[in-house]
mmCIF file of C-alpha atoms and ligand atoms in Angstrom:
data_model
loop_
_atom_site.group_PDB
_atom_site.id
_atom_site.type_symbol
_atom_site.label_atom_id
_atom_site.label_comp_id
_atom_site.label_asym_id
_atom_site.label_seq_id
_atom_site.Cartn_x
_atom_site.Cartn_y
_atom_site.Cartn_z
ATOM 1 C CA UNK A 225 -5.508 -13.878 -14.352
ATOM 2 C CA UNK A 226 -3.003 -15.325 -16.925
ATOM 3 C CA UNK A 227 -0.199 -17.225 -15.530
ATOM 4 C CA UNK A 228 3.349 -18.253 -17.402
ATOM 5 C CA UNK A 229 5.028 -18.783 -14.110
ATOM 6 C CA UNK A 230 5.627 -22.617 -12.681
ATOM 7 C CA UNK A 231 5.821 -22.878 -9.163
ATOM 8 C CA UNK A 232 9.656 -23.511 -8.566
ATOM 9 C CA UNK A 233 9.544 -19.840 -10.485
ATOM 10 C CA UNK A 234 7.364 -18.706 -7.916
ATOM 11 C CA UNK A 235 8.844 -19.749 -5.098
ATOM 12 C CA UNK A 236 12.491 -18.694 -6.295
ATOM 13 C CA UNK A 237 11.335 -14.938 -7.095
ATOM 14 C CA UNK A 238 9.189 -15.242 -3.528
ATOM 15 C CA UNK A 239 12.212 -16.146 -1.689
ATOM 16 C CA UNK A 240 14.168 -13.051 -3.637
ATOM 17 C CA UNK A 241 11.928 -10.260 -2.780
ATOM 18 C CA UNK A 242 11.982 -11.619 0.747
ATOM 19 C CA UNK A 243 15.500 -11.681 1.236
ATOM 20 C CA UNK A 244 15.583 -7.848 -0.544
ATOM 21 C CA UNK A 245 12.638 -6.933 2.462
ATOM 22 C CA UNK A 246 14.184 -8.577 5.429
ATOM 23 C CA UNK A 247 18.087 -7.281 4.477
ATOM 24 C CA UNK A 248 16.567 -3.977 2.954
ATOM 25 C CA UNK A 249 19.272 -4.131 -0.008
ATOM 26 C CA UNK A 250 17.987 -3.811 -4.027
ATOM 27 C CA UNK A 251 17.406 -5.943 -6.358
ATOM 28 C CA UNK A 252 17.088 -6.056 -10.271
ATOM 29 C CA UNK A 253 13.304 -5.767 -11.037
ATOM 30 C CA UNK A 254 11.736 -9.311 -11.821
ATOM 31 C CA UNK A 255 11.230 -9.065 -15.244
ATOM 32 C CA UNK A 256 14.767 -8.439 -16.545
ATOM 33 C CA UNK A 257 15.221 -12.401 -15.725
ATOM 34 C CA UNK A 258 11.455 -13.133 -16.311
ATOM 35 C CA UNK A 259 10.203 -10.777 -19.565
ATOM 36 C CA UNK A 260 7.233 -12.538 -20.327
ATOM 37 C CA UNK A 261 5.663 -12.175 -16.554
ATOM 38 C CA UNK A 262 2.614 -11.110 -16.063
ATOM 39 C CA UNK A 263 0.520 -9.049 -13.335
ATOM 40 C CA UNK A 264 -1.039 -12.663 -12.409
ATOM 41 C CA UNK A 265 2.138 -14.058 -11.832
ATOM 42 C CA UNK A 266 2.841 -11.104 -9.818
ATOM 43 C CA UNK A 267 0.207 -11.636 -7.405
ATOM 44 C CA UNK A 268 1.482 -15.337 -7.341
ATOM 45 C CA UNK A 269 4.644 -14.506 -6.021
ATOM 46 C CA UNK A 270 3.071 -11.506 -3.602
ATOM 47 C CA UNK A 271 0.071 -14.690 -2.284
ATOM 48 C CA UNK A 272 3.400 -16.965 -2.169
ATOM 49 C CA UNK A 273 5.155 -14.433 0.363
ATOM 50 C CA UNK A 274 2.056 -13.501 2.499
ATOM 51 C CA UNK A 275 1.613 -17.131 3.184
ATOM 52 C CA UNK A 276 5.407 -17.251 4.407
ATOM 53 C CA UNK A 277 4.701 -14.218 6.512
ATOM 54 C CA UNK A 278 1.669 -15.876 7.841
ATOM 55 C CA UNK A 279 3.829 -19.017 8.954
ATOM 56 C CA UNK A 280 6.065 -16.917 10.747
ATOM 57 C CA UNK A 281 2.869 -16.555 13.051
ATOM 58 C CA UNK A 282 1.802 -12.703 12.159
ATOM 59 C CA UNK A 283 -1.405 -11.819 11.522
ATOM 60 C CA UNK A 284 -3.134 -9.814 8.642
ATOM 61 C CA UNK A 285 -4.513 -6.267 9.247
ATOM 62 C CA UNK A 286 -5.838 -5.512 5.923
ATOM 63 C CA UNK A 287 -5.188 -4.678 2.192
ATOM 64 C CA UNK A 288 -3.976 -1.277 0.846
ATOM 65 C CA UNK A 289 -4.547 -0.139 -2.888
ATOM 66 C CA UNK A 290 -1.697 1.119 -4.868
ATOM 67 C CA UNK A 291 -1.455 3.737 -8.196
ATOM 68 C CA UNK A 292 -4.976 4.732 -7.528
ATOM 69 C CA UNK A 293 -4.315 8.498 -8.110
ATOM 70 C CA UNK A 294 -2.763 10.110 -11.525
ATOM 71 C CA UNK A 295 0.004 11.733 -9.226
ATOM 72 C CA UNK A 296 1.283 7.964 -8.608
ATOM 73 C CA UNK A 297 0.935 6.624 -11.593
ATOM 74 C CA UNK A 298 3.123 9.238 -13.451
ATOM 75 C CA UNK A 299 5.474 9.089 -10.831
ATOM 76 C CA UNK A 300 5.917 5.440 -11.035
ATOM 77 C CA UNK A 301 5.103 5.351 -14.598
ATOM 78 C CA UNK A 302 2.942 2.811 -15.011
ATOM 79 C CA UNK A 303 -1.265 3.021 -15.573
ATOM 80 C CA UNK A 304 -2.795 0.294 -13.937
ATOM 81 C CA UNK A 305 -3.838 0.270 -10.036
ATOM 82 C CA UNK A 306 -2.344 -2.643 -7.979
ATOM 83 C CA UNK A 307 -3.258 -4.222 -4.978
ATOM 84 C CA UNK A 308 -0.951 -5.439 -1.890
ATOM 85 C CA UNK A 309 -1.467 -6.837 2.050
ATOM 86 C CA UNK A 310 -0.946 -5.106 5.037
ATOM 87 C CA UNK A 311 0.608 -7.138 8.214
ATOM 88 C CA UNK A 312 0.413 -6.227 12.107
ATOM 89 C CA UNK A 313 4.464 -5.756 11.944
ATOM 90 C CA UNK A 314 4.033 -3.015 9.028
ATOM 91 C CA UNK A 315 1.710 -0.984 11.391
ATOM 92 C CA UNK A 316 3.660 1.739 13.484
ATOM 93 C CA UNK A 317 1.769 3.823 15.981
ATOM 94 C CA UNK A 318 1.783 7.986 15.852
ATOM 95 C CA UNK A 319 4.427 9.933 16.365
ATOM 96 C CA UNK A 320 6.592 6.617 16.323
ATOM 97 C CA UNK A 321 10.335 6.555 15.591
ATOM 98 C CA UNK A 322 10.289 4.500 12.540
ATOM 99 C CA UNK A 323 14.210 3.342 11.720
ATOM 100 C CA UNK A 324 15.523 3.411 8.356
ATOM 101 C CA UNK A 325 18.634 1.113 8.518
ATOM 102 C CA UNK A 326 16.456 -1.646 7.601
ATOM 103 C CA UNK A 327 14.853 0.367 5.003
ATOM 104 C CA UNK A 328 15.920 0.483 1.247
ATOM 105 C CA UNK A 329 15.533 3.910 -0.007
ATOM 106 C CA UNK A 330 11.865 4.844 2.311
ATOM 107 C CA UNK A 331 9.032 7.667 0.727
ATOM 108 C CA UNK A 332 5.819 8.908 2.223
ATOM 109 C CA UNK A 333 2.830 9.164 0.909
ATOM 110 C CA UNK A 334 -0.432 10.395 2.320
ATOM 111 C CA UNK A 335 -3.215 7.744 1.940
ATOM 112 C CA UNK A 336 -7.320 7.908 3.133
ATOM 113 C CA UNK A 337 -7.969 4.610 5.515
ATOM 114 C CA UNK A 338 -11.176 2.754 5.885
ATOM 115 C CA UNK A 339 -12.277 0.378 8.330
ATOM 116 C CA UNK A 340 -14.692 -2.019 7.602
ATOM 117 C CA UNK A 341 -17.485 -3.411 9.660
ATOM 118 C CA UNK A 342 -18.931 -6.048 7.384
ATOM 119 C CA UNK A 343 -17.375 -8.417 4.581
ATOM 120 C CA UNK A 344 -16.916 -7.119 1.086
ATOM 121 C CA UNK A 345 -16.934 -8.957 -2.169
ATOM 122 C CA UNK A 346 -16.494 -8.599 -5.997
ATOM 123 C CA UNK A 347 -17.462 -8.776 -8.595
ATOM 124 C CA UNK A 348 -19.273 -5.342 -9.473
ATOM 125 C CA UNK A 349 -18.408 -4.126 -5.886
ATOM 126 C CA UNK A 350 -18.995 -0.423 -6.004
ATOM 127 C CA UNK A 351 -17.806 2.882 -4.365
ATOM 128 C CA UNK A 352 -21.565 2.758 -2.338
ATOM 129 C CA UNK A 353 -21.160 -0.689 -1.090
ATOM 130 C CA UNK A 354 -18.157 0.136 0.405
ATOM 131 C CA UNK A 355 -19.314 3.324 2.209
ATOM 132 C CA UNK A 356 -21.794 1.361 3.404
ATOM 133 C CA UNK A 357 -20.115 -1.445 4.608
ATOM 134 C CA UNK A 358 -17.255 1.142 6.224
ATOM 135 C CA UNK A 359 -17.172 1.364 10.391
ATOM 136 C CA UNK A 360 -14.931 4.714 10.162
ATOM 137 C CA UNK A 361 -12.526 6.375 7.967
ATOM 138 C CA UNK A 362 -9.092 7.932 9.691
ATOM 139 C CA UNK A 363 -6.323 9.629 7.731
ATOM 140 C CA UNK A 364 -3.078 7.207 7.239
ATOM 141 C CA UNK A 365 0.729 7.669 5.831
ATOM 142 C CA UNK A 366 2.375 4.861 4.020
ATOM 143 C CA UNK A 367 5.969 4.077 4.034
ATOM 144 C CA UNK A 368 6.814 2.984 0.604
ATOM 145 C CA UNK A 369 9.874 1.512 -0.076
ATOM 146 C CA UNK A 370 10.771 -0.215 -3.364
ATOM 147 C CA UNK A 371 12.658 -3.395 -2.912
ATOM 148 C CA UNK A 372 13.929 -2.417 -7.156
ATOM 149 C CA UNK A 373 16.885 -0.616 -7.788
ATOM 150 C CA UNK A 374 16.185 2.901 -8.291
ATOM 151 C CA UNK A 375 12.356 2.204 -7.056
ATOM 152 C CA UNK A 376 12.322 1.442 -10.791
ATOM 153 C CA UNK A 377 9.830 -1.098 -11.762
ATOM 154 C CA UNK A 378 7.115 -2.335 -14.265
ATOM 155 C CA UNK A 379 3.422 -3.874 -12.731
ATOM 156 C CA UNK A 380 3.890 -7.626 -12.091
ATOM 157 C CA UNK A 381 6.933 -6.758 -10.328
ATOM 158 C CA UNK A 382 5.702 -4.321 -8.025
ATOM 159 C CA UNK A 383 2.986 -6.627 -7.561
ATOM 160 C CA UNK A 384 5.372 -9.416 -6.164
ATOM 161 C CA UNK A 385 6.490 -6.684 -4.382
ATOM 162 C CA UNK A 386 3.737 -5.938 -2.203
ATOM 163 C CA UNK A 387 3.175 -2.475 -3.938
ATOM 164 C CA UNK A 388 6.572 -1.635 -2.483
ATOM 165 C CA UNK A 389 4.857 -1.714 0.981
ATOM 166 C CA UNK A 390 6.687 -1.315 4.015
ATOM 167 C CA UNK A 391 5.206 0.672 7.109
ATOM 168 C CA UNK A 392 2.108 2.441 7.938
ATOM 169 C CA UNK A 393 1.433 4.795 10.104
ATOM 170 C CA UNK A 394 -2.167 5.436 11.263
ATOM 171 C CA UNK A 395 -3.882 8.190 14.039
ATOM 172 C CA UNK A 396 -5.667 11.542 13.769
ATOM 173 C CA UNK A 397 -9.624 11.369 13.859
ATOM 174 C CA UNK A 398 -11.626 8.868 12.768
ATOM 175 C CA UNK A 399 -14.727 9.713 11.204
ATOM 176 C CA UNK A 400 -18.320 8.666 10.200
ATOM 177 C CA UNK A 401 -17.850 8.061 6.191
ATOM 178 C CA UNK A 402 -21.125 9.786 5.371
ATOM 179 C CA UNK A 403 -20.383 13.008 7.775
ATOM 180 C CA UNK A 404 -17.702 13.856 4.847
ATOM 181 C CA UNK A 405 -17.134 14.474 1.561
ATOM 182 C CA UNK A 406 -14.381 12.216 0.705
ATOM 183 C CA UNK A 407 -13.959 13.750 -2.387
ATOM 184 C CA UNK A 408 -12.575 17.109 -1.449
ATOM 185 C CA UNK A 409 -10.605 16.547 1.894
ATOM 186 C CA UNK A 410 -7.290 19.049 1.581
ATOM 187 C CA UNK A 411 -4.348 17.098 2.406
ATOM 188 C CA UNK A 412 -0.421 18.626 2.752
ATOM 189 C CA UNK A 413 2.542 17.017 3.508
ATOM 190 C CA UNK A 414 4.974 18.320 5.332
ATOM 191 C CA UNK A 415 8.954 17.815 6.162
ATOM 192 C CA UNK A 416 10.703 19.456 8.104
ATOM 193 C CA UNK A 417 8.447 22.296 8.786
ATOM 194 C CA UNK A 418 8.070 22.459 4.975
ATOM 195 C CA UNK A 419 5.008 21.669 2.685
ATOM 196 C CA UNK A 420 6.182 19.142 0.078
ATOM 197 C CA UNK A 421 3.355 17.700 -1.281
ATOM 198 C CA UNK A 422 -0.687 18.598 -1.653
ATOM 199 C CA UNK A 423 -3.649 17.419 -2.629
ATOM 200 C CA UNK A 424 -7.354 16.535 -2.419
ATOM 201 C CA UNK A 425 -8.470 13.299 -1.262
ATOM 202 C CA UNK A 426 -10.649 12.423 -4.835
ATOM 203 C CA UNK A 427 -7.263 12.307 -6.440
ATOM 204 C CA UNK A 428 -7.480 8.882 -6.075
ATOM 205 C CA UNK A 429 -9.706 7.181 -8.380
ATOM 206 C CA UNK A 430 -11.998 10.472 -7.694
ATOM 207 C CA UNK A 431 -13.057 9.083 -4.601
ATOM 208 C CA UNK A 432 -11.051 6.875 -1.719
ATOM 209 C CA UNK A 433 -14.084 4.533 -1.666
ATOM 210 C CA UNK A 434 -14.282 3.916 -5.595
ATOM 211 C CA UNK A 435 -10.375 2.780 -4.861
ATOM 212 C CA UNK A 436 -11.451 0.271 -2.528
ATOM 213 C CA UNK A 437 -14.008 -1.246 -4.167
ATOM 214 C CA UNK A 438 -11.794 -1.850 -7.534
ATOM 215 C CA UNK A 439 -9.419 -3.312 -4.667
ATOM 216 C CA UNK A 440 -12.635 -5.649 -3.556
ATOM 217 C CA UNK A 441 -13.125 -6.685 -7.404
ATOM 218 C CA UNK A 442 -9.188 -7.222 -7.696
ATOM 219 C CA UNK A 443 -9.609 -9.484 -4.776
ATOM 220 C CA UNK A 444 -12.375 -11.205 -6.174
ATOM 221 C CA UNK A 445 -10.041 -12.323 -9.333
ATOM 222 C CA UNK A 446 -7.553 -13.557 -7.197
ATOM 223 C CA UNK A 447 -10.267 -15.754 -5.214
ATOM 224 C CA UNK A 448 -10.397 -13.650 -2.025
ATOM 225 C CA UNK A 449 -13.308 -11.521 -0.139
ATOM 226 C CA UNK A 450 -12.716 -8.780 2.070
ATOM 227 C CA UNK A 451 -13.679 -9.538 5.799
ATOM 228 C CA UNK A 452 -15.566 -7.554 8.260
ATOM 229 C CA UNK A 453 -13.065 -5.534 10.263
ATOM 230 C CA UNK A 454 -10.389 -5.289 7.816
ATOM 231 C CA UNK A 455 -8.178 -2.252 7.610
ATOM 232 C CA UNK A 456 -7.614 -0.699 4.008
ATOM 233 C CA UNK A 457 -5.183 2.513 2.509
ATOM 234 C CA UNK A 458 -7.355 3.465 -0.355
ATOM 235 C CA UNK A 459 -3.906 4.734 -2.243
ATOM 236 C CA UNK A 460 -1.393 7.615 -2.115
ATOM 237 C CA UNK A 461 -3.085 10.905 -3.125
ATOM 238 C CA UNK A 462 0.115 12.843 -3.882
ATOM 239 C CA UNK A 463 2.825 11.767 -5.090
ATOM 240 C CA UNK A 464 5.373 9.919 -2.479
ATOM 241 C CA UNK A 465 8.493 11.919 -0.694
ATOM 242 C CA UNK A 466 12.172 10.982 -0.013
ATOM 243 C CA UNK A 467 12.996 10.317 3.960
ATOM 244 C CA UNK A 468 15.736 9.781 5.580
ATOM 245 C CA UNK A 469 16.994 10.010 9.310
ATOM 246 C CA UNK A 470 16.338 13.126 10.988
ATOM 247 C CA UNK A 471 12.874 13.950 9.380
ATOM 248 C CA UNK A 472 10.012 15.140 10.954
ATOM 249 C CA UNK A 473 6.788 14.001 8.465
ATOM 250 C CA UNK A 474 3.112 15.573 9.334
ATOM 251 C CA UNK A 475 0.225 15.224 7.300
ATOM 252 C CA UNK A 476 -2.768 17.191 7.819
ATOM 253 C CA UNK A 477 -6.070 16.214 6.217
ATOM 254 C CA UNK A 478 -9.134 18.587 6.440
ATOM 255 C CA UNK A 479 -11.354 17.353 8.892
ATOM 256 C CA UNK A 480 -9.263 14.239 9.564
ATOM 257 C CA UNK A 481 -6.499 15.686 11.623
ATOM 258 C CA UNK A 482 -2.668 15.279 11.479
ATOM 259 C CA UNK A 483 -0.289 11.881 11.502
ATOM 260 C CA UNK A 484 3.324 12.537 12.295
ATOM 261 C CA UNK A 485 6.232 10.452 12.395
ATOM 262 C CA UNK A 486 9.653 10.908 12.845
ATOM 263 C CA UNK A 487 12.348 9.174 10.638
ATOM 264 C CA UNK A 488 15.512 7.691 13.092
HETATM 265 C C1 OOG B 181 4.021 1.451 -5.633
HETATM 266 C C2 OOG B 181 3.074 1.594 -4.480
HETATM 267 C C3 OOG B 181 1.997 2.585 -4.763
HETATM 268 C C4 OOG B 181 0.160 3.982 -3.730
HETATM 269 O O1 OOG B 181 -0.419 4.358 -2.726
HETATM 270 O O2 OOG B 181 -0.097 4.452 -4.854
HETATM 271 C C5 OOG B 181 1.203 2.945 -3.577
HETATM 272 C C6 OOG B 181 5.137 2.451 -5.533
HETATM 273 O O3 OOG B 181 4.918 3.622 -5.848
HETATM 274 O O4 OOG B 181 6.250 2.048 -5.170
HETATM 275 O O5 OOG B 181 1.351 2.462 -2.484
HETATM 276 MG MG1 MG B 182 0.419 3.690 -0.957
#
């Protein structure tokens, strides 16, 4: 991947986004001080701050892919998936309380999970190696939340961003891979008693797997394999919802079960 930034560069927009995350207040995107960035330097700056997290002594739990399905990527206007890590602090257990005063401006999105049972690697990594190398799928809801003002952004800096990651929320059933068709799962959102959001789980990349192997080949450019046992969001099938305190959030996948949460 091409690369314009130097490290002091890196370093200066890592400590930025960090400061944005851990006092949950916005910030310009990157690239109105940095124009010529790239997605490359992106994942510089996002490497640069999951080393930092790292130091602080927490431990990885796996990768999530971002802008997988068409919903998304109108939404967010942009037309290129993303990558982005997930950490053991992110993960919040069902029917949690998650708080929003250290959250920015928090949406939900509904997201197919895979764990993985032996190591991945690009290139060429396909949608059938991954099924095969998948322990169990389980139905997952991500808490997005934009460090950008507006959750207004461009690629390389949603990239140094994390893909705006910021909680997840796993449960329901798991499930044998190969016992479903992961192409057709029904999934609503609900709020508040209210449906705000459907879909079908092959809205993403027309099938959850096919998202995490172009996340295996992404990984692969930036140097990186996927080891046995990680845990991966294969992308938001709908498009992501508003919360704030006070919400109740279910989502129901066929055959997968429900995940709720409620906002505090
Ligand atoms: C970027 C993160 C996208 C997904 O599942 O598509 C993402 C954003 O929308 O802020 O997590
Ligand atoms: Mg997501």
């Amino acid at each position: 991947m091409e690369l314009t930034l130097d490290h002091d560069a890196v370093v200066r927009l890592c400590e930025r986004i960090e400061g944005a995350q851990l006092r949950a207040h916005a910030i310009p995107k990157l690239t109105d001080e940095y124009p010529g960035m790239t997605i490359g330097d992106g994942y510089a700056v996002q490497l640069a701050l999951r080393q930092r997290w790292l130091a602080r002594g927490v431990r990885q739990l796996g990768w999530k892919a971002g802008l997988t399905s068409r919903a998304k990527m109108k939404q967010m206007g942009v037309d290129v998936p993303s990558i982005g890590f997930l950490m053991f602090d992110m993960f919040r257990s069902e029917g949690s309380e998650i708080g929003t005063a250290d959250l920015v401006h928090p949406r939900v999105e509904c997201e197919v999970a895979f764990v993985t049972k032996a190591e991945l690697r690009g290139p060429g990594c396909t949608g059938a190696d991954v099924l095969e190398a998948t322990d169990f799928v389980l139905p997952a809801v991500e808490v997005i939340d934009s460090r950008f003002s507006g959750f207004k952004f461009d690629l390389p800096s949603v990239v140094a961003d994390n893909g705006s990651s910021a909680r997840f929320v796993a449960g329901g059933r798991a499930r044998i891979a190969a016992e479903l068709d992961l192409r057709t799962l029904g999934v609503v959102l609900e709020k508040n008693g209210e449906q705000v959001a459907m879909g079908a789980s092959g809205a993403v990349l027309g099938h959850p797997a096919e998202a995490v192997a172009m996340l295996v080949n992404i990984l692969h450019e930036l140097g990186e394999t996927l080891p046995a046992g990680s845990f991966v969001m294969s992308g938001g099938i709908t498009e992501a919802v508003a919360v704030k305190p006070g919400d109740n959030v279910i989502a129901r996948f066929q055959e997968l079960g429900s995940v709720a949460m409620r906002f505090v």
